[in-house]
Short mmCIF file of N, CA and C in Angstrom, two decimals:
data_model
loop_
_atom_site.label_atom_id
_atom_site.label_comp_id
_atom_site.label_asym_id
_atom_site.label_seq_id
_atom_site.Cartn_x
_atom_site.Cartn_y
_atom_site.Cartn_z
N UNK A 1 0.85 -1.17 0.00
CA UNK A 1 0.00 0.00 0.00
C UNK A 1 0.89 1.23 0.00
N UNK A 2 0.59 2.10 -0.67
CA UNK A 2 1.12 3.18 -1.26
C UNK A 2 0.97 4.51 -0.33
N UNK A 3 1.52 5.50 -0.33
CA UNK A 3 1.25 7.26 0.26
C UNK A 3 -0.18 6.88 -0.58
N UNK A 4 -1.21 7.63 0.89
CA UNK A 4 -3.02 7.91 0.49
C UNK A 4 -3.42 6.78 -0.06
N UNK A 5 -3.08 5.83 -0.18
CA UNK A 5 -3.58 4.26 -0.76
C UNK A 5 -5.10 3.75 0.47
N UNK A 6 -5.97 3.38 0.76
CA UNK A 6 -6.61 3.31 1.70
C UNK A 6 -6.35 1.65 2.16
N UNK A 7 -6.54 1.64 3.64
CA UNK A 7 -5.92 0.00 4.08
C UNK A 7 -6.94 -0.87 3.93
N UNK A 8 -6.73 -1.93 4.25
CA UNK A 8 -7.92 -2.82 4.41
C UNK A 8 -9.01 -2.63 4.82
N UNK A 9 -9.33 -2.00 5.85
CA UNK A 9 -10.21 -1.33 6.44
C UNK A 9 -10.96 -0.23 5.20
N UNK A 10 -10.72 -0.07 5.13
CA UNK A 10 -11.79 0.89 3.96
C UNK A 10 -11.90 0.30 3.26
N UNK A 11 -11.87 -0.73 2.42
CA UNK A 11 -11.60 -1.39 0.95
C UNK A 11 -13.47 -2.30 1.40
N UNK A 12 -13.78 -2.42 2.20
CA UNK A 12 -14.83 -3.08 2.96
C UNK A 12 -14.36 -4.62 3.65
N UNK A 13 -13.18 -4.57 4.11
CA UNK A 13 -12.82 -5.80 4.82
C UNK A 13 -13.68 -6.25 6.04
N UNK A 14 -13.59 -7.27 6.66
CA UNK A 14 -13.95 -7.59 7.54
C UNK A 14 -13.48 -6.94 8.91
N UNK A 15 -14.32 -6.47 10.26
CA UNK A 15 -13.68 -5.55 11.07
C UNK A 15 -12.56 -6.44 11.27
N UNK A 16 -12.67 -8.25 11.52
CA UNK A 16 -11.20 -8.75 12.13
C UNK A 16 -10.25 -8.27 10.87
N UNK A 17 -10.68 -7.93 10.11
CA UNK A 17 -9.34 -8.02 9.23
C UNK A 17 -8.75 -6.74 9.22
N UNK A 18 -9.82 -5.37 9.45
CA UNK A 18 -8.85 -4.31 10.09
C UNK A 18 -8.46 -4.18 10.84
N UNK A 19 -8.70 -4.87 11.93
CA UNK A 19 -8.06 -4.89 13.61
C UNK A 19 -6.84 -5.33 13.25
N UNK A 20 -6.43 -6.81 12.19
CA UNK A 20 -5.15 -7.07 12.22
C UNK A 20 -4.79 -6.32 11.26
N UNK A 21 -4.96 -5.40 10.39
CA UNK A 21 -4.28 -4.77 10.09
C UNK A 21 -3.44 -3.44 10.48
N UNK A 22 -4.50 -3.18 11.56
CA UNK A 22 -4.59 -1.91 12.04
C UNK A 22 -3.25 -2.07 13.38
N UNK A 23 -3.32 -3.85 13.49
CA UNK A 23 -2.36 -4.09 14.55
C UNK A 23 -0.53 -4.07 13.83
N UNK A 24 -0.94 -4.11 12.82
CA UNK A 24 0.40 -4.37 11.86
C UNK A 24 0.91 -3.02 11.77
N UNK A 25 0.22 -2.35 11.87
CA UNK A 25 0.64 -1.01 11.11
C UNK A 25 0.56 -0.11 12.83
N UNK A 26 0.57 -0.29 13.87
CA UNK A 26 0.12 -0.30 15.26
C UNK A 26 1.98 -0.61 15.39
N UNK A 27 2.60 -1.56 15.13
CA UNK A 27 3.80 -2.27 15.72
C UNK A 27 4.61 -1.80 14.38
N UNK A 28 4.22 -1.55 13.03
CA UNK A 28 5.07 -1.08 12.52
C UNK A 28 5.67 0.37 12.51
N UNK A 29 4.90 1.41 12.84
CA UNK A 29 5.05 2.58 13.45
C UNK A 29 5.53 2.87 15.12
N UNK A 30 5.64 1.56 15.20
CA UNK A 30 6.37 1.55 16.85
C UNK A 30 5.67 2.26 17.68
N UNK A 31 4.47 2.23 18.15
CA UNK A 31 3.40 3.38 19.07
C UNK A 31 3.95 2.65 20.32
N UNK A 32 4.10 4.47 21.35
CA UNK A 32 4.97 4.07 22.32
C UNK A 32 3.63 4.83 23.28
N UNK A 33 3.80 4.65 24.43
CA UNK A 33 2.41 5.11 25.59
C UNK A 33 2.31 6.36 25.50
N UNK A 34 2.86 7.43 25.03
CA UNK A 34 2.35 8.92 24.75
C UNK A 34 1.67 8.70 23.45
N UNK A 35 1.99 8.04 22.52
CA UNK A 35 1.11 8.44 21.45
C UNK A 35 -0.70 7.59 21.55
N UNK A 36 0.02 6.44 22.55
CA UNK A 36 -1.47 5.48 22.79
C UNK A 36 -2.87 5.98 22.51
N UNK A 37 -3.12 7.15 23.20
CA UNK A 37 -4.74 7.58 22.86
C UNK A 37 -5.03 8.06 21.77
N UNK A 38 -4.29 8.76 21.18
CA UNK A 38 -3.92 9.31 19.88
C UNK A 38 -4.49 7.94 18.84
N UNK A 39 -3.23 6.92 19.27
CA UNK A 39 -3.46 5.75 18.43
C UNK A 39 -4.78 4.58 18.81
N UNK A 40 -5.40 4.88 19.80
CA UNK A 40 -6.42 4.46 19.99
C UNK A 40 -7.77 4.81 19.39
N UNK A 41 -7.81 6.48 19.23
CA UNK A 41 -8.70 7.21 18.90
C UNK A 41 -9.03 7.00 17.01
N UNK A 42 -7.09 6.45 16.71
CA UNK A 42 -7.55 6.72 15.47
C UNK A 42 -7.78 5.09 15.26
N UNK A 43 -7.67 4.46 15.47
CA UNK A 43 -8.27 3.00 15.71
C UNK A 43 -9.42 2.89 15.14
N UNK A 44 -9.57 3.23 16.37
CA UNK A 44 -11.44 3.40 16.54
C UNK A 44 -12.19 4.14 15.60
N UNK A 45 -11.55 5.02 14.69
CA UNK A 45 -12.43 6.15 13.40
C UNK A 45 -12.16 4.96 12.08
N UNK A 46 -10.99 4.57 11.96
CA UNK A 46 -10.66 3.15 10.96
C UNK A 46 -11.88 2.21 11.17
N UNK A 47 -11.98 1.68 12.42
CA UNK A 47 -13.33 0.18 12.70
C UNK A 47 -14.47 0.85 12.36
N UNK A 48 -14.60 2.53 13.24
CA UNK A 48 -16.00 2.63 12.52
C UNK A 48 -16.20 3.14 10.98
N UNK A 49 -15.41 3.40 10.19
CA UNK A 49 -15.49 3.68 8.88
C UNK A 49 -15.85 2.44 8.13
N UNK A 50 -14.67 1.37 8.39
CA UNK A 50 -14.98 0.00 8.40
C UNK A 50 -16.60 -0.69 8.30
N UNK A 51 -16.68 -0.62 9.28
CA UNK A 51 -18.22 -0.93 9.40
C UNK A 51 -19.82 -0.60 8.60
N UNK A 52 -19.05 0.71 8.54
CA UNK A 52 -20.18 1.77 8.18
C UNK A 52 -19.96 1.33 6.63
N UNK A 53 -18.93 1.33 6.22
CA UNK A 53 -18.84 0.95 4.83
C UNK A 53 -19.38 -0.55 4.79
N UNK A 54 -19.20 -1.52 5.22
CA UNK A 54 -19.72 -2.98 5.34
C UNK A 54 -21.25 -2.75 4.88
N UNK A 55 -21.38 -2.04 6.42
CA UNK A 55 -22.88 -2.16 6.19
C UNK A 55 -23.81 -1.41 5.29
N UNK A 56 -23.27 -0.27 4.71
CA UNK A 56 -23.47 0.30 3.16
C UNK A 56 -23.54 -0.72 2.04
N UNK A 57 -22.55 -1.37 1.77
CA UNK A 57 -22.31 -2.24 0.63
C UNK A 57 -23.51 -3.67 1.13
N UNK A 58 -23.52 -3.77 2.24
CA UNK A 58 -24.60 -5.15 2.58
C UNK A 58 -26.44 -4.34 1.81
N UNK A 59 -26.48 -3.26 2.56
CA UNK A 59 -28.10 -2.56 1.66
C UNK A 59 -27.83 -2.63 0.48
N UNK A 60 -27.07 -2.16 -0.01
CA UNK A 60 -27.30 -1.95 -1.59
C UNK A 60 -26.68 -3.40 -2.37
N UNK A 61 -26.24 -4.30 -1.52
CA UNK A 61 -25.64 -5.73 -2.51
C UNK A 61 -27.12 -6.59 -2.13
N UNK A 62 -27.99 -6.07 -1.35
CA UNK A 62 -29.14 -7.06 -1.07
C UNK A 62 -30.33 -6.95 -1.65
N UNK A 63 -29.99 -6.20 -2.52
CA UNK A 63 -30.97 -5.53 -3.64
C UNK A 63 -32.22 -5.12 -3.34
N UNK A 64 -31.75 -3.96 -2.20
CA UNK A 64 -32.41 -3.49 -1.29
C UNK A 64 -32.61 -1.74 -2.14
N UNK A 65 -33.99 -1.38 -2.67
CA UNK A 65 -33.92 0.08 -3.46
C UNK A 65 -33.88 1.11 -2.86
N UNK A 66 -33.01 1.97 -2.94
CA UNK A 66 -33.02 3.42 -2.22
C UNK A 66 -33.38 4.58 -2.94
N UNK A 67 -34.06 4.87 -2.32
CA UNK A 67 -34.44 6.12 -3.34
C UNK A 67 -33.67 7.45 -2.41
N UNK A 68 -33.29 8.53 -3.34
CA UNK A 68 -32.97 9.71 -3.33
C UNK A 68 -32.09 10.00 -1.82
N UNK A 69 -33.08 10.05 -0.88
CA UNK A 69 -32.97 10.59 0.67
C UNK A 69 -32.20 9.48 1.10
N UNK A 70 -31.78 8.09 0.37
CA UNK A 70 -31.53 7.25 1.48
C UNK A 70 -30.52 7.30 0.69
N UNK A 71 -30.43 7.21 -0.08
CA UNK A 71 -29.03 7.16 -0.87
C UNK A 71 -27.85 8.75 -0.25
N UNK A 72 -28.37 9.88 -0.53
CA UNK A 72 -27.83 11.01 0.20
C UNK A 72 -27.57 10.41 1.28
N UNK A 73 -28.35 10.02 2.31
CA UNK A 73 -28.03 9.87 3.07
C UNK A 73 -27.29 8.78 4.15
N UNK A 74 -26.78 7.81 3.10
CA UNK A 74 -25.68 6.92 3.26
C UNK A 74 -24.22 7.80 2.99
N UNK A 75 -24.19 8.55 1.53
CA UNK A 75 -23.36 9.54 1.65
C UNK A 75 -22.81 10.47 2.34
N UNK A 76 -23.64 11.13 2.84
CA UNK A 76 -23.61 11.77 3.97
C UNK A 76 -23.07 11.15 5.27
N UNK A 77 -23.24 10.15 5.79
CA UNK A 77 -22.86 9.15 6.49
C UNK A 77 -21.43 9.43 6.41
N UNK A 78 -21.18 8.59 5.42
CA UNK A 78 -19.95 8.05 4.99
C UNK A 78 -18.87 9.56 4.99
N UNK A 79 -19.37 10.73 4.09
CA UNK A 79 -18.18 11.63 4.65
C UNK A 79 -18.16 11.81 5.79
N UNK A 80 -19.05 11.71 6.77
CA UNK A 80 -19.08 12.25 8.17
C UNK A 80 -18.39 11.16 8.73
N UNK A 81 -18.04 10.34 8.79
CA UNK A 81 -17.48 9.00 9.04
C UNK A 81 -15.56 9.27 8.32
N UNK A 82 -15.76 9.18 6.87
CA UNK A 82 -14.51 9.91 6.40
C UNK A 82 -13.70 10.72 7.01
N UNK A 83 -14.37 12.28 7.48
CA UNK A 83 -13.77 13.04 8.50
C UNK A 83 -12.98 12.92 9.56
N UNK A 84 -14.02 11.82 9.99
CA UNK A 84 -13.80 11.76 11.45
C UNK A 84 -12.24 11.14 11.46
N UNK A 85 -11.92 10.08 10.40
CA UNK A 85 -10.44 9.02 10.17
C UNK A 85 -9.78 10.13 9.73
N UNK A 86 -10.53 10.99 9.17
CA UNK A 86 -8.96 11.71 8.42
C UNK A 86 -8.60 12.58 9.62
N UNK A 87 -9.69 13.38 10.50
CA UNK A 87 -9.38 14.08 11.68
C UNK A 87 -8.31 13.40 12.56
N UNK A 88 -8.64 11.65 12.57
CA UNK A 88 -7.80 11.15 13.57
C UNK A 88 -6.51 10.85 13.46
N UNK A 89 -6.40 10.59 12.31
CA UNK A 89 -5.33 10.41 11.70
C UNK A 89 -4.20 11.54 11.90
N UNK A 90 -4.89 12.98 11.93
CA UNK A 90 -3.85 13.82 11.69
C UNK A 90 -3.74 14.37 12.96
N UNK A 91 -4.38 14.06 14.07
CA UNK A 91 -4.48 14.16 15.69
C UNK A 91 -3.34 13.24 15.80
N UNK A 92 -2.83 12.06 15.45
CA UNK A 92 -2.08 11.14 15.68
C UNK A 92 -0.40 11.28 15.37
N UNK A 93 -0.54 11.83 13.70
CA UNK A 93 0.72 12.29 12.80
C UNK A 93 0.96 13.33 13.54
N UNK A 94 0.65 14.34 14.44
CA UNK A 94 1.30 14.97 15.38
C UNK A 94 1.54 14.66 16.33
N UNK A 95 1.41 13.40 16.85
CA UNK A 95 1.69 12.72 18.57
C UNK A 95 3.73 12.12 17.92
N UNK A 96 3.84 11.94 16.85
CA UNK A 96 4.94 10.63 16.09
C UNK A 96 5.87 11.79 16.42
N UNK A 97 6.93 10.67 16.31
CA UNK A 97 8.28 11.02 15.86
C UNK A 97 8.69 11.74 14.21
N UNK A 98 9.55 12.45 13.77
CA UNK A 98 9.40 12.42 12.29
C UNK A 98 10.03 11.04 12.10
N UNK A 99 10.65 10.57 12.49
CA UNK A 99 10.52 9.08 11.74
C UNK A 99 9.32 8.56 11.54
N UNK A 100 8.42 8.30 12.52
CA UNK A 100 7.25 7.51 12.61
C UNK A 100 6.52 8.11 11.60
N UNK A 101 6.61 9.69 11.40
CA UNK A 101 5.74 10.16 10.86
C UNK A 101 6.30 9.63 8.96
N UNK A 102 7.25 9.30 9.14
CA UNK A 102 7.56 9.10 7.61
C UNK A 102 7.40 7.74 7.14
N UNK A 103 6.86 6.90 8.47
CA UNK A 103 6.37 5.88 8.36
C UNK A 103 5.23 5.96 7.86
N UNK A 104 4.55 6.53 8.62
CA UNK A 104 3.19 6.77 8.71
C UNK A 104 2.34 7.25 7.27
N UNK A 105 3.41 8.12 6.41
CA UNK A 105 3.16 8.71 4.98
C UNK A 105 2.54 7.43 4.30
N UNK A 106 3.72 6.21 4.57
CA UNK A 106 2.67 5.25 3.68
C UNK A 106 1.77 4.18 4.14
N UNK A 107 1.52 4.18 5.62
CA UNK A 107 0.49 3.42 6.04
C UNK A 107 -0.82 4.03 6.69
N UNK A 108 -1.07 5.52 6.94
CA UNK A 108 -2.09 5.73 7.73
C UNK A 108 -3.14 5.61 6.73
N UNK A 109 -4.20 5.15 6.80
CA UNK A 109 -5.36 5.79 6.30
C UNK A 109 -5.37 7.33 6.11
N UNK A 110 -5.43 8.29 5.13
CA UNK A 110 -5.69 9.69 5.50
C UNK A 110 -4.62 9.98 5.65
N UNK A 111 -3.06 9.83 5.37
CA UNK A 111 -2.35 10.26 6.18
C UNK A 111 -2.12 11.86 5.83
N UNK A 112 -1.10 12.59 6.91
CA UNK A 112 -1.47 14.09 6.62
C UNK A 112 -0.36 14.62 5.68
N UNK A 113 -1.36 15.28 4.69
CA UNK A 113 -0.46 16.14 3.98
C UNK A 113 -0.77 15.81 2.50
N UNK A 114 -2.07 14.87 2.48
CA UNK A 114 -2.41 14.10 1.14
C UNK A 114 -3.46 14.53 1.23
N UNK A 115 -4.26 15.92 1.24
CA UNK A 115 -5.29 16.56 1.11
C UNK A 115 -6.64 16.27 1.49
N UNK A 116 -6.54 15.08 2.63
CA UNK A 116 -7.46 14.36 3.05
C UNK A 116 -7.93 15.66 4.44
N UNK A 117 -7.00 16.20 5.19
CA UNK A 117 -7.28 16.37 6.41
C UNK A 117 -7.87 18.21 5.75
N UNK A 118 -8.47 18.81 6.94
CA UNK A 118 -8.53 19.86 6.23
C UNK A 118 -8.35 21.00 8.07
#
């Protein structure tokens, strides 16, 4: 996975499969107990994006019809959900080391500086 590439977790994986990914990339950035909540917080915006996307793709793969308002408003969802990972993400890329942080260029979800955060 590439700079701004999105991880498993967004792609609509399974939550276990972002947790272990999220754990890979958790130990590959070396998170040390100051950055912990930081890296907890952004955890937690990854699973629920995760999810939220799951369960998006489950309505509409169940050939379930949405009209107009529901469709907006899965969208809507979803950037508000978006935000929230890219917010955490860049709450986090300031807890790092610049090493970590140059780690981080190619594994965060969102990472900062790829026009995600605002």
């Amino acid at each position: 996975m590439g700079p701004g590439m999105m991880g498993p977790g967004m792609m609509g994986a399974s939550v276990a499969n972002t947790e272990q990914w999220l754990a890979e990339v958790q130990q590959k950035l070396g998170i040390t107990a100051p950055e912990e909540d930081a890296w907890k917080a952004y955890k937690q915006a990854v699973i629920n994006q995760s999810a939220l996307m799951n369960a998006h793709r489950e309505t509409m793969w169940n050939g379930q019809t949405l009209d107009n308002e529901q469709f907006a408003q899965m969208r809507q969802q979803g950037w508000q959900t978006m935000q929230q990972t890219a917010q955490a993400a860049n709450a986090l890329y300031q807890t790092l080391t610049p090493e970590q942080q140059s780690k981080a260029n190619g594994l965060l979800v969102y990472p900062r500086g790829r026009g995600w955060t605002r």
